[in-house]
């Protein structure tokens, strides 16, 4: 074997590694983004310091994004064009339910959180029923429920947010805390990382990697016809994926109420809403839009990439320009992720 052949094979192996193993690729992209903004900061091109304190503080935005990215991953994994455009509207409506339960009716916090998560699961069950048992395309079904949930959230309290004293006190859940032992050496971390995001990440990972349901979900997402012939409960498995997505959206509603210190009827749908960034993160994390392929770690790393990219863009432009360029970056990242997934599917059968 010649030296040229060996060199060509090594390059092919590296290309295959970065295309099929999405984790190394995302790690490299995160390093590139962070180093780029550090260099710009050192050169005085940013309006404020881009340092580790700023990066740590920006993680507060990662909590709802990563959780909704995991919710989208579950429904996309179920295959047959699985997608949930209503997650942002569920966040808005479930947030109002939480506002009434905790802020108006005086329920205990734990009971209000459980009720809100259960209400989110109920909204997801409506989506799952329409998609799995009625046979509606997921795009149409969840677009319809998006409009329905959004309108109910707006009219349920006459377009007014709920910001009573108990709701305002919840802002303490969004504060940053010092980690034990090593906390004095690193920046403080948003509390929501530990109270909501990490438990959700662990739960979804256990669901997919350590339960029979997780194996069935990957199976029906890859080929639901073969799964049906194999005797797998395709409809029930797909239905539950939407229920779990709704449950996670209900928990995100609690997070957003705490962050805003107010239950806002437009919390999940204002601007461009929460659904599109969540879908972008899932696709960028290596979740195949055709279903059956995706990993929790990919979604988490994709969230970090988006959050730290957006944080840097805000410092690179003055005024409202930063938020507009964030949308441009989000669109570019989505196109990049779709192209990457398509190339990986054609050459190697998908990412891992």
mmCIF file of C-alpha atoms in Angstrom:
data_model
loop_
_atom_site.group_PDB
_atom_site.id
_atom_site.type_symbol
_atom_site.label_atom_id
_atom_site.label_comp_id
_atom_site.label_asym_id
_atom_site.label_seq_id
_atom_site.Cartn_x
_atom_site.Cartn_y
_atom_site.Cartn_z
ATOM 1 C CA UNK A 1 0.000 0.000 0.000
ATOM 2 C CA UNK A 2 1.483 3.348 -1.064
ATOM 3 C CA UNK A 3 1.876 6.366 1.184
ATOM 4 C CA UNK A 4 -0.651 8.283 -0.931
ATOM 5 C CA UNK A 5 -3.210 5.508 -0.482
ATOM 6 C CA UNK A 6 -2.678 5.479 3.284
ATOM 7 C CA UNK A 7 -3.039 9.268 3.479
ATOM 8 C CA UNK A 8 -6.253 9.153 1.400
ATOM 9 C CA UNK A 9 -7.709 6.434 3.611
ATOM 10 C CA UNK A 10 -6.888 8.426 6.758
ATOM 11 C CA UNK A 11 -8.652 11.480 5.349
ATOM 12 C CA UNK A 12 -11.657 9.333 4.459
ATOM 13 C CA UNK A 13 -11.757 7.901 7.966
ATOM 14 C CA UNK A 14 -11.664 11.396 9.506
ATOM 15 C CA UNK A 15 -14.465 12.569 7.202
ATOM 16 C CA UNK A 16 -16.526 9.522 8.097
ATOM 17 C CA UNK A 17 -15.893 10.105 11.812
ATOM 18 C CA UNK A 18 -17.089 13.714 11.736
ATOM 19 C CA UNK A 19 -20.119 12.951 9.567
ATOM 20 C CA UNK A 20 -21.380 9.835 11.344
ATOM 21 C CA UNK A 21 -20.299 10.680 14.895
ATOM 22 C CA UNK A 22 -22.056 13.993 15.444
ATOM 23 C CA UNK A 23 -20.599 14.465 18.945
ATOM 24 C CA UNK A 24 -16.974 15.171 17.814
ATOM 25 C CA UNK A 25 -18.215 17.488 15.060
ATOM 26 C CA UNK A 26 -20.364 19.517 17.465
ATOM 27 C CA UNK A 27 -17.522 19.689 19.989
ATOM 28 C CA UNK A 28 -15.197 21.093 17.305
ATOM 29 C CA UNK A 29 -17.852 23.615 16.183
ATOM 30 C CA UNK A 30 -18.348 24.786 19.780
ATOM 31 C CA UNK A 31 -14.605 25.323 20.175
ATOM 32 C CA UNK A 32 -14.474 27.250 16.888
ATOM 33 C CA UNK A 33 -17.386 29.510 17.916
ATOM 34 C CA UNK A 34 -15.991 30.215 21.389
ATOM 35 C CA UNK A 35 -12.433 30.841 20.191
ATOM 36 C CA UNK A 36 -13.712 33.129 17.414
ATOM 37 C CA UNK A 37 -15.604 35.336 19.867
ATOM 38 C CA UNK A 38 -12.705 35.304 22.344
ATOM 39 C CA UNK A 39 -10.427 36.598 19.567
ATOM 40 C CA UNK A 40 -12.971 39.268 18.624
ATOM 41 C CA UNK A 41 -13.234 40.263 22.291
ATOM 42 C CA UNK A 42 -9.455 40.566 22.586
ATOM 43 C CA UNK A 43 -9.436 42.717 19.457
ATOM 44 C CA UNK A 44 -12.049 45.073 20.892
ATOM 45 C CA UNK A 45 -14.695 44.238 18.286
ATOM 46 C CA UNK A 46 -17.440 43.340 20.789
ATOM 47 C CA UNK A 47 -19.624 45.725 22.761
ATOM 48 C CA UNK A 48 -18.978 43.847 26.065
ATOM 49 C CA UNK A 49 -16.621 41.116 27.320
ATOM 50 C CA UNK A 50 -17.225 37.616 25.957
ATOM 51 C CA UNK A 51 -15.759 35.617 28.847
ATOM 52 C CA UNK A 52 -16.575 32.552 30.928
ATOM 53 C CA UNK A 53 -18.851 34.533 33.265
ATOM 54 C CA UNK A 54 -20.889 35.707 30.283
ATOM 55 C CA UNK A 55 -20.988 32.207 28.781
ATOM 56 C CA UNK A 56 -22.145 30.732 32.074
ATOM 57 C CA UNK A 57 -24.867 33.359 32.517
ATOM 58 C CA UNK A 58 -26.115 32.723 28.964
ATOM 59 C CA UNK A 59 -26.772 29.092 29.880
ATOM 60 C CA UNK A 60 -30.074 30.223 31.361
ATOM 61 C CA UNK A 61 -31.332 30.248 27.765
ATOM 62 C CA UNK A 62 -30.131 26.659 27.303
ATOM 63 C CA UNK A 63 -32.625 25.249 29.829
ATOM 64 C CA UNK A 64 -35.875 25.680 27.830
ATOM 65 C CA UNK A 65 -34.143 25.234 24.450
ATOM 66 C CA UNK A 66 -32.508 21.911 25.329
ATOM 67 C CA UNK A 67 -35.669 20.571 26.960
ATOM 68 C CA UNK A 68 -37.784 21.428 23.913
ATOM 69 C CA UNK A 69 -35.047 20.046 21.652
ATOM 70 C CA UNK A 70 -35.383 16.724 23.495
ATOM 71 C CA UNK A 71 -39.172 16.914 23.125
ATOM 72 C CA UNK A 72 -38.792 17.388 19.370
ATOM 73 C CA UNK A 73 -36.280 14.536 19.245
ATOM 74 C CA UNK A 74 -38.832 12.117 20.705
ATOM 75 C CA UNK A 75 -41.514 12.913 18.135
ATOM 76 C CA UNK A 76 -39.072 13.041 15.207
ATOM 77 C CA UNK A 77 -37.653 9.665 16.230
ATOM 78 C CA UNK A 78 -41.144 8.165 15.867
ATOM 79 C CA UNK A 79 -40.844 8.547 12.083
ATOM 80 C CA UNK A 80 -43.511 9.136 9.392
ATOM 81 C CA UNK A 81 -42.666 12.847 9.300
ATOM 82 C CA UNK A 82 -43.012 13.185 13.054
ATOM 83 C CA UNK A 83 -42.718 16.787 14.227
ATOM 84 C CA UNK A 84 -44.440 19.000 16.812
ATOM 85 C CA UNK A 85 -45.052 22.619 15.818
ATOM 86 C CA UNK A 86 -47.230 23.193 18.889
ATOM 87 C CA UNK A 87 -44.612 22.922 21.660
ATOM 88 C CA UNK A 88 -44.350 26.716 21.979
ATOM 89 C CA UNK A 89 -48.131 27.069 22.204
ATOM 90 C CA UNK A 90 -48.233 24.289 24.826
ATOM 91 C CA UNK A 91 -45.630 26.254 26.815
ATOM 92 C CA UNK A 92 -47.859 29.350 26.672
ATOM 93 C CA UNK A 93 -51.079 27.536 27.608
ATOM 94 C CA UNK A 94 -49.519 25.324 30.294
ATOM 95 C CA UNK A 95 -47.797 28.414 31.704
ATOM 96 C CA UNK A 96 -51.185 30.087 32.148
ATOM 97 C CA UNK A 97 -52.492 26.948 33.863
ATOM 98 C CA UNK A 98 -49.505 27.089 36.199
ATOM 99 C CA UNK A 99 -50.148 30.795 36.780
ATOM 100 C CA UNK A 100 -53.723 30.130 37.832
ATOM 101 C CA UNK A 101 -52.866 27.092 39.980
ATOM 102 C CA UNK A 102 -49.903 28.574 41.835
ATOM 103 C CA UNK A 103 -50.405 32.309 41.501
ATOM 104 C CA UNK A 104 -54.188 32.639 41.769
ATOM 105 C CA UNK A 105 -55.559 29.532 43.495
ATOM 106 C CA UNK A 106 -52.712 29.114 45.990
ATOM 107 C CA UNK A 107 -51.864 25.491 45.233
ATOM 108 C CA UNK A 108 -48.596 24.155 46.718
ATOM 109 C CA UNK A 109 -45.695 24.558 44.294
ATOM 110 C CA UNK A 110 -45.104 20.839 43.838
ATOM 111 C CA UNK A 111 -48.783 20.221 43.117
ATOM 112 C CA UNK A 112 -48.913 23.094 40.607
ATOM 113 C CA UNK A 113 -45.801 21.771 38.810
ATOM 114 C CA UNK A 114 -47.272 18.259 38.561
ATOM 115 C CA UNK A 115 -50.601 19.637 37.310
ATOM 116 C CA UNK A 116 -48.826 21.781 34.704
ATOM 117 C CA UNK A 117 -46.720 18.867 33.471
ATOM 118 C CA UNK A 118 -49.862 16.709 33.347
ATOM 119 C CA UNK A 119 -51.706 19.383 31.381
ATOM 120 C CA UNK A 120 -48.809 19.553 28.930
ATOM 121 C CA UNK A 121 -48.992 15.764 28.564
ATOM 122 C CA UNK A 122 -52.725 16.085 27.858
ATOM 123 C CA UNK A 123 -52.000 18.586 25.067
ATOM 124 C CA UNK A 124 -49.397 16.163 23.706
ATOM 125 C CA UNK A 125 -51.969 13.352 23.898
ATOM 126 C CA UNK A 126 -54.276 15.351 21.606
ATOM 127 C CA UNK A 127 -51.446 15.636 19.090
ATOM 128 C CA UNK A 128 -50.596 11.958 19.474
ATOM 129 C CA UNK A 129 -54.217 10.888 18.996
ATOM 130 C CA UNK A 130 -54.591 12.952 15.826
ATOM 131 C CA UNK A 131 -51.327 11.646 14.375
ATOM 132 C CA UNK A 132 -51.296 8.034 15.538
ATOM 133 C CA UNK A 133 -54.947 6.998 15.613
ATOM 134 C CA UNK A 134 -56.685 9.381 13.190
ATOM 135 C CA UNK A 135 -53.770 9.385 10.738
ATOM 136 C CA UNK A 136 -53.334 13.138 10.284
ATOM 137 C CA UNK A 137 -49.927 14.240 9.000
ATOM 138 C CA UNK A 138 -47.936 15.473 12.012
ATOM 139 C CA UNK A 139 -47.230 18.811 10.304
ATOM 140 C CA UNK A 140 -50.938 19.580 9.813
ATOM 141 C CA UNK A 141 -52.119 18.173 13.145
ATOM 142 C CA UNK A 142 -49.620 20.077 15.274
ATOM 143 C CA UNK A 143 -50.063 23.259 13.213
ATOM 144 C CA UNK A 144 -53.793 23.086 13.954
ATOM 145 C CA UNK A 145 -53.241 22.529 17.676
ATOM 146 C CA UNK A 146 -50.639 25.311 17.654
ATOM 147 C CA UNK A 147 -53.337 27.772 16.617
ATOM 148 C CA UNK A 148 -55.833 26.274 19.079
ATOM 149 C CA UNK A 149 -53.521 26.240 22.119
ATOM 150 C CA UNK A 150 -52.184 29.708 21.292
ATOM 151 C CA UNK A 151 -55.649 31.253 21.044
ATOM 152 C CA UNK A 152 -56.857 29.606 24.290
ATOM 153 C CA UNK A 153 -53.742 30.868 26.112
ATOM 154 C CA UNK A 154 -54.493 34.413 24.990
ATOM 155 C CA UNK A 155 -58.215 34.493 25.811
ATOM 156 C CA UNK A 156 -58.141 32.431 29.021
ATOM 157 C CA UNK A 157 -57.165 35.515 31.071
ATOM 158 C CA UNK A 158 -58.284 38.267 28.691
ATOM 159 C CA UNK A 159 -54.771 38.599 27.216
ATOM 160 C CA UNK A 160 -53.412 39.538 30.640
ATOM 161 C CA UNK A 161 -50.333 37.930 32.245
ATOM 162 C CA UNK A 162 -50.475 36.552 35.777
ATOM 163 C CA UNK A 163 -47.805 38.108 37.969
ATOM 164 C CA UNK A 164 -49.018 37.783 41.537
ATOM 165 C CA UNK A 165 -46.567 37.761 44.461
ATOM 166 C CA UNK A 166 -46.017 33.949 44.501
ATOM 167 C CA UNK A 167 -45.262 34.019 40.752
ATOM 168 C CA UNK A 168 -42.815 36.912 41.146
ATOM 169 C CA UNK A 169 -41.022 35.055 43.945
ATOM 170 C CA UNK A 170 -40.365 32.175 41.518
ATOM 171 C CA UNK A 171 -37.702 34.308 39.853
ATOM 172 C CA UNK A 172 -35.364 32.905 42.509
ATOM 173 C CA UNK A 173 -35.465 29.598 40.554
ATOM 174 C CA UNK A 174 -33.655 31.375 37.728
ATOM 175 C CA UNK A 175 -30.769 32.671 39.817
ATOM 176 C CA UNK A 176 -27.199 31.461 39.379
ATOM 177 C CA UNK A 177 -25.607 29.388 42.152
ATOM 178 C CA UNK A 178 -22.081 28.465 43.163
ATOM 179 C CA UNK A 179 -21.214 24.794 42.798
ATOM 180 C CA UNK A 180 -20.031 22.946 45.938
ATOM 181 C CA UNK A 181 -16.243 22.481 46.439
ATOM 182 C CA UNK A 182 -15.154 23.844 43.025
ATOM 183 C CA UNK A 183 -17.627 26.718 42.906
ATOM 184 C CA UNK A 184 -15.099 29.378 43.855
ATOM 185 C CA UNK A 185 -12.928 28.507 40.848
ATOM 186 C CA UNK A 186 -15.625 28.578 38.164
ATOM 187 C CA UNK A 187 -18.482 30.973 37.265
ATOM 188 C CA UNK A 188 -21.859 30.505 38.932
ATOM 189 C CA UNK A 189 -24.282 28.249 37.065
ATOM 190 C CA UNK A 190 -28.038 28.915 36.536
ATOM 191 C CA UNK A 191 -30.069 26.884 39.035
ATOM 192 C CA UNK A 192 -32.441 25.687 36.300
ATOM 193 C CA UNK A 193 -29.616 23.551 34.891
ATOM 194 C CA UNK A 194 -29.841 21.310 37.971
ATOM 195 C CA UNK A 195 -33.541 21.558 38.842
ATOM 196 C CA UNK A 196 -35.039 21.059 35.379
ATOM 197 C CA UNK A 197 -32.537 20.433 32.558
ATOM 198 C CA UNK A 198 -30.329 17.679 34.006
ATOM 199 C CA UNK A 199 -33.272 15.621 35.365
ATOM 200 C CA UNK A 200 -34.956 15.867 31.951
ATOM 201 C CA UNK A 201 -31.759 14.876 30.125
ATOM 202 C CA UNK A 202 -31.278 11.855 32.402
ATOM 203 C CA UNK A 203 -34.936 10.815 32.138
ATOM 204 C CA UNK A 204 -34.971 10.999 28.315
ATOM 205 C CA UNK A 205 -31.661 9.156 28.091
ATOM 206 C CA UNK A 206 -32.948 6.381 30.384
ATOM 207 C CA UNK A 207 -36.180 6.219 28.393
ATOM 208 C CA UNK A 208 -34.363 5.806 25.072
ATOM 209 C CA UNK A 209 -31.350 3.749 26.117
ATOM 210 C CA UNK A 210 -32.568 1.603 28.973
ATOM 211 C CA UNK A 211 -36.220 0.757 28.301
ATOM 212 C CA UNK A 212 -38.085 -1.469 25.850
ATOM 213 C CA UNK A 213 -40.117 1.591 24.835
ATOM 214 C CA UNK A 214 -36.940 3.354 23.664
ATOM 215 C CA UNK A 215 -35.970 0.404 21.459
ATOM 216 C CA UNK A 216 -39.478 0.275 20.003
ATOM 217 C CA UNK A 217 -39.372 4.019 19.264
ATOM 218 C CA UNK A 218 -36.124 3.668 17.316
ATOM 219 C CA UNK A 219 -37.570 0.608 15.587
ATOM 220 C CA UNK A 220 -40.799 2.170 14.348
ATOM 221 C CA UNK A 221 -38.947 5.336 13.364
ATOM 222 C CA UNK A 222 -36.599 3.370 11.142
ATOM 223 C CA UNK A 223 -39.315 1.289 9.448
ATOM 224 C CA UNK A 224 -42.814 1.239 10.892
ATOM 225 C CA UNK A 225 -44.067 -1.289 8.319
ATOM 226 C CA UNK A 226 -41.450 -3.809 9.384
ATOM 227 C CA UNK A 227 -42.143 -2.933 13.025
ATOM 228 C CA UNK A 228 -45.859 -3.650 12.504
ATOM 229 C CA UNK A 229 -45.082 -6.999 10.898
ATOM 230 C CA UNK A 230 -42.810 -7.738 13.849
ATOM 231 C CA UNK A 231 -45.754 -7.245 16.169
ATOM 232 C CA UNK A 232 -44.676 -3.945 17.720
ATOM 233 C CA UNK A 233 -47.424 -1.571 18.936
ATOM 234 C CA UNK A 234 -46.680 1.171 16.405
ATOM 235 C CA UNK A 235 -49.650 3.443 17.135
ATOM 236 C CA UNK A 236 -49.240 3.271 20.902
ATOM 237 C CA UNK A 237 -45.486 3.903 20.704
ATOM 238 C CA UNK A 238 -45.924 6.923 18.424
ATOM 239 C CA UNK A 239 -48.794 8.245 20.575
ATOM 240 C CA UNK A 240 -46.655 8.119 23.718
ATOM 241 C CA UNK A 241 -43.834 10.044 21.990
ATOM 242 C CA UNK A 242 -46.185 13.026 21.614
ATOM 243 C CA UNK A 243 -47.396 12.624 25.200
ATOM 244 C CA UNK A 244 -43.818 12.744 26.513
ATOM 245 C CA UNK A 245 -43.088 15.778 24.320
ATOM 246 C CA UNK A 246 -46.125 17.529 25.787
ATOM 247 C CA UNK A 247 -45.074 16.641 29.322
ATOM 248 C CA UNK A 248 -41.620 18.159 28.759
ATOM 249 C CA UNK A 249 -43.275 21.260 27.270
ATOM 250 C CA UNK A 250 -45.338 21.572 30.455
ATOM 251 C CA UNK A 251 -42.161 21.575 32.530
ATOM 252 C CA UNK A 252 -40.678 24.212 30.211
ATOM 253 C CA UNK A 253 -43.766 26.315 30.966
ATOM 254 C CA UNK A 254 -42.774 26.346 34.650
ATOM 255 C CA UNK A 255 -39.208 27.348 33.680
ATOM 256 C CA UNK A 256 -40.394 30.257 31.534
ATOM 257 C CA UNK A 257 -42.797 31.498 34.212
ATOM 258 C CA UNK A 258 -39.888 31.550 36.662
ATOM 259 C CA UNK A 259 -37.589 33.332 34.176
ATOM 260 C CA UNK A 260 -40.173 36.016 33.336
ATOM 261 C CA UNK A 261 -41.520 36.167 36.934
ATOM 262 C CA UNK A 262 -44.867 36.182 35.164
ATOM 263 C CA UNK A 263 -47.195 33.725 33.449
ATOM 264 C CA UNK A 264 -47.395 35.272 29.991
ATOM 265 C CA UNK A 265 -49.939 34.082 27.415
ATOM 266 C CA UNK A 266 -47.354 34.586 24.643
ATOM 267 C CA UNK A 267 -44.343 33.109 26.447
ATOM 268 C CA UNK A 268 -43.767 30.308 23.938
ATOM 269 C CA UNK A 269 -45.027 31.934 20.752
ATOM 270 C CA UNK A 270 -43.799 35.546 20.829
ATOM 271 C CA UNK A 271 -41.441 36.488 18.039
ATOM 272 C CA UNK A 272 -40.527 33.341 16.153
ATOM 273 C CA UNK A 273 -41.712 31.095 18.960
ATOM 274 C CA UNK A 274 -39.930 28.214 20.636
ATOM 275 C CA UNK A 275 -40.793 25.422 18.191
ATOM 276 C CA UNK A 276 -38.480 26.397 15.324
ATOM 277 C CA UNK A 277 -35.327 26.791 17.485
ATOM 278 C CA UNK A 278 -36.144 23.436 19.119
ATOM 279 C CA UNK A 279 -36.449 21.726 15.726
ATOM 280 C CA UNK A 280 -33.212 23.371 14.591
ATOM 281 C CA UNK A 281 -31.398 22.084 17.667
ATOM 282 C CA UNK A 282 -32.739 18.557 17.187
ATOM 283 C CA UNK A 283 -31.686 18.434 13.526
ATOM 284 C CA UNK A 284 -28.293 19.993 14.257
ATOM 285 C CA UNK A 285 -27.828 17.428 17.025
ATOM 286 C CA UNK A 286 -27.989 14.626 14.488
ATOM 287 C CA UNK A 287 -31.653 13.619 14.755
ATOM 288 C CA UNK A 288 -32.644 12.306 11.315
ATOM 289 C CA UNK A 289 -35.813 14.056 10.124
ATOM 290 C CA UNK A 290 -36.909 10.695 8.657
ATOM 291 C CA UNK A 291 -36.929 9.198 12.179
ATOM 292 C CA UNK A 292 -35.172 6.373 13.978
ATOM 293 C CA UNK A 293 -31.799 8.108 14.458
ATOM 294 C CA UNK A 294 -30.765 10.536 17.200
ATOM 295 C CA UNK A 295 -28.913 10.843 20.491
ATOM 296 C CA UNK A 296 -29.509 12.880 23.640
ATOM 297 C CA UNK A 297 -25.872 14.042 23.796
ATOM 298 C CA UNK A 298 -26.140 15.488 20.280
ATOM 299 C CA UNK A 299 -29.138 17.620 21.252
ATOM 300 C CA UNK A 300 -27.391 18.916 24.382
ATOM 301 C CA UNK A 301 -24.223 19.882 22.489
ATOM 302 C CA UNK A 302 -26.253 21.478 19.698
ATOM 303 C CA UNK A 303 -27.991 23.595 22.346
ATOM 304 C CA UNK A 304 -24.658 24.811 23.726
ATOM 305 C CA UNK A 305 -23.525 25.689 20.199
ATOM 306 C CA UNK A 306 -26.683 27.717 19.481
ATOM 307 C CA UNK A 307 -26.724 29.455 22.880
ATOM 308 C CA UNK A 308 -23.071 30.531 22.819
ATOM 309 C CA UNK A 309 -23.324 31.536 19.156
ATOM 310 C CA UNK A 310 -26.358 33.709 19.889
ATOM 311 C CA UNK A 311 -24.658 35.186 22.960
ATOM 312 C CA UNK A 312 -21.667 36.226 20.861
ATOM 313 C CA UNK A 313 -23.804 37.684 18.078
ATOM 314 C CA UNK A 314 -25.598 39.913 20.601
ATOM 315 C CA UNK A 315 -22.240 41.430 21.565
ATOM 316 C CA UNK A 316 -21.079 41.826 17.968
ATOM 317 C CA UNK A 317 -23.842 44.232 16.960
ATOM 318 C CA UNK A 318 -25.343 47.343 18.510
ATOM 319 C CA UNK A 319 -29.039 47.684 19.289
ATOM 320 C CA UNK A 320 -31.656 45.464 17.657
ATOM 321 C CA UNK A 321 -29.340 44.259 14.901
ATOM 322 C CA UNK A 322 -28.003 41.458 17.087
ATOM 323 C CA UNK A 323 -31.373 39.741 17.499
ATOM 324 C CA UNK A 324 -32.009 39.971 13.758
ATOM 325 C CA UNK A 325 -28.626 38.443 12.933
ATOM 326 C CA UNK A 326 -29.426 35.679 15.432
ATOM 327 C CA UNK A 327 -32.322 34.674 13.176
ATOM 328 C CA UNK A 328 -30.010 34.729 10.163
ATOM 329 C CA UNK A 329 -27.549 32.504 12.026
ATOM 330 C CA UNK A 330 -30.350 30.142 13.094
ATOM 331 C CA UNK A 331 -31.519 29.767 9.497
ATOM 332 C CA UNK A 332 -27.971 29.199 8.276
ATOM 333 C CA UNK A 333 -27.378 26.580 10.968
ATOM 334 C CA UNK A 334 -30.614 24.777 10.042
ATOM 335 C CA UNK A 335 -29.646 24.641 6.357
ATOM 336 C CA UNK A 336 -26.156 23.447 7.324
ATOM 337 C CA UNK A 337 -27.590 20.735 9.581
ATOM 338 C CA UNK A 338 -30.059 19.531 6.949
ATOM 339 C CA UNK A 339 -27.345 19.359 4.296
ATOM 340 C CA UNK A 340 -25.052 17.562 6.711
ATOM 341 C CA UNK A 341 -27.697 15.003 7.625
ATOM 342 C CA UNK A 342 -28.561 14.445 3.961
ATOM 343 C CA UNK A 343 -24.916 13.916 3.021
ATOM 344 C CA UNK A 344 -24.407 11.565 5.952
ATOM 345 C CA UNK A 345 -27.492 9.526 5.053
ATOM 346 C CA UNK A 346 -26.429 9.172 1.423
ATOM 347 C CA UNK A 347 -22.822 8.192 2.137
ATOM 348 C CA UNK A 348 -22.971 6.314 5.429
ATOM 349 C CA UNK A 349 -26.634 5.567 6.191
ATOM 350 C CA UNK A 350 -27.058 8.272 8.856
ATOM 351 C CA UNK A 351 -25.403 9.772 11.919
ATOM 352 C CA UNK A 352 -24.987 7.919 15.203
#
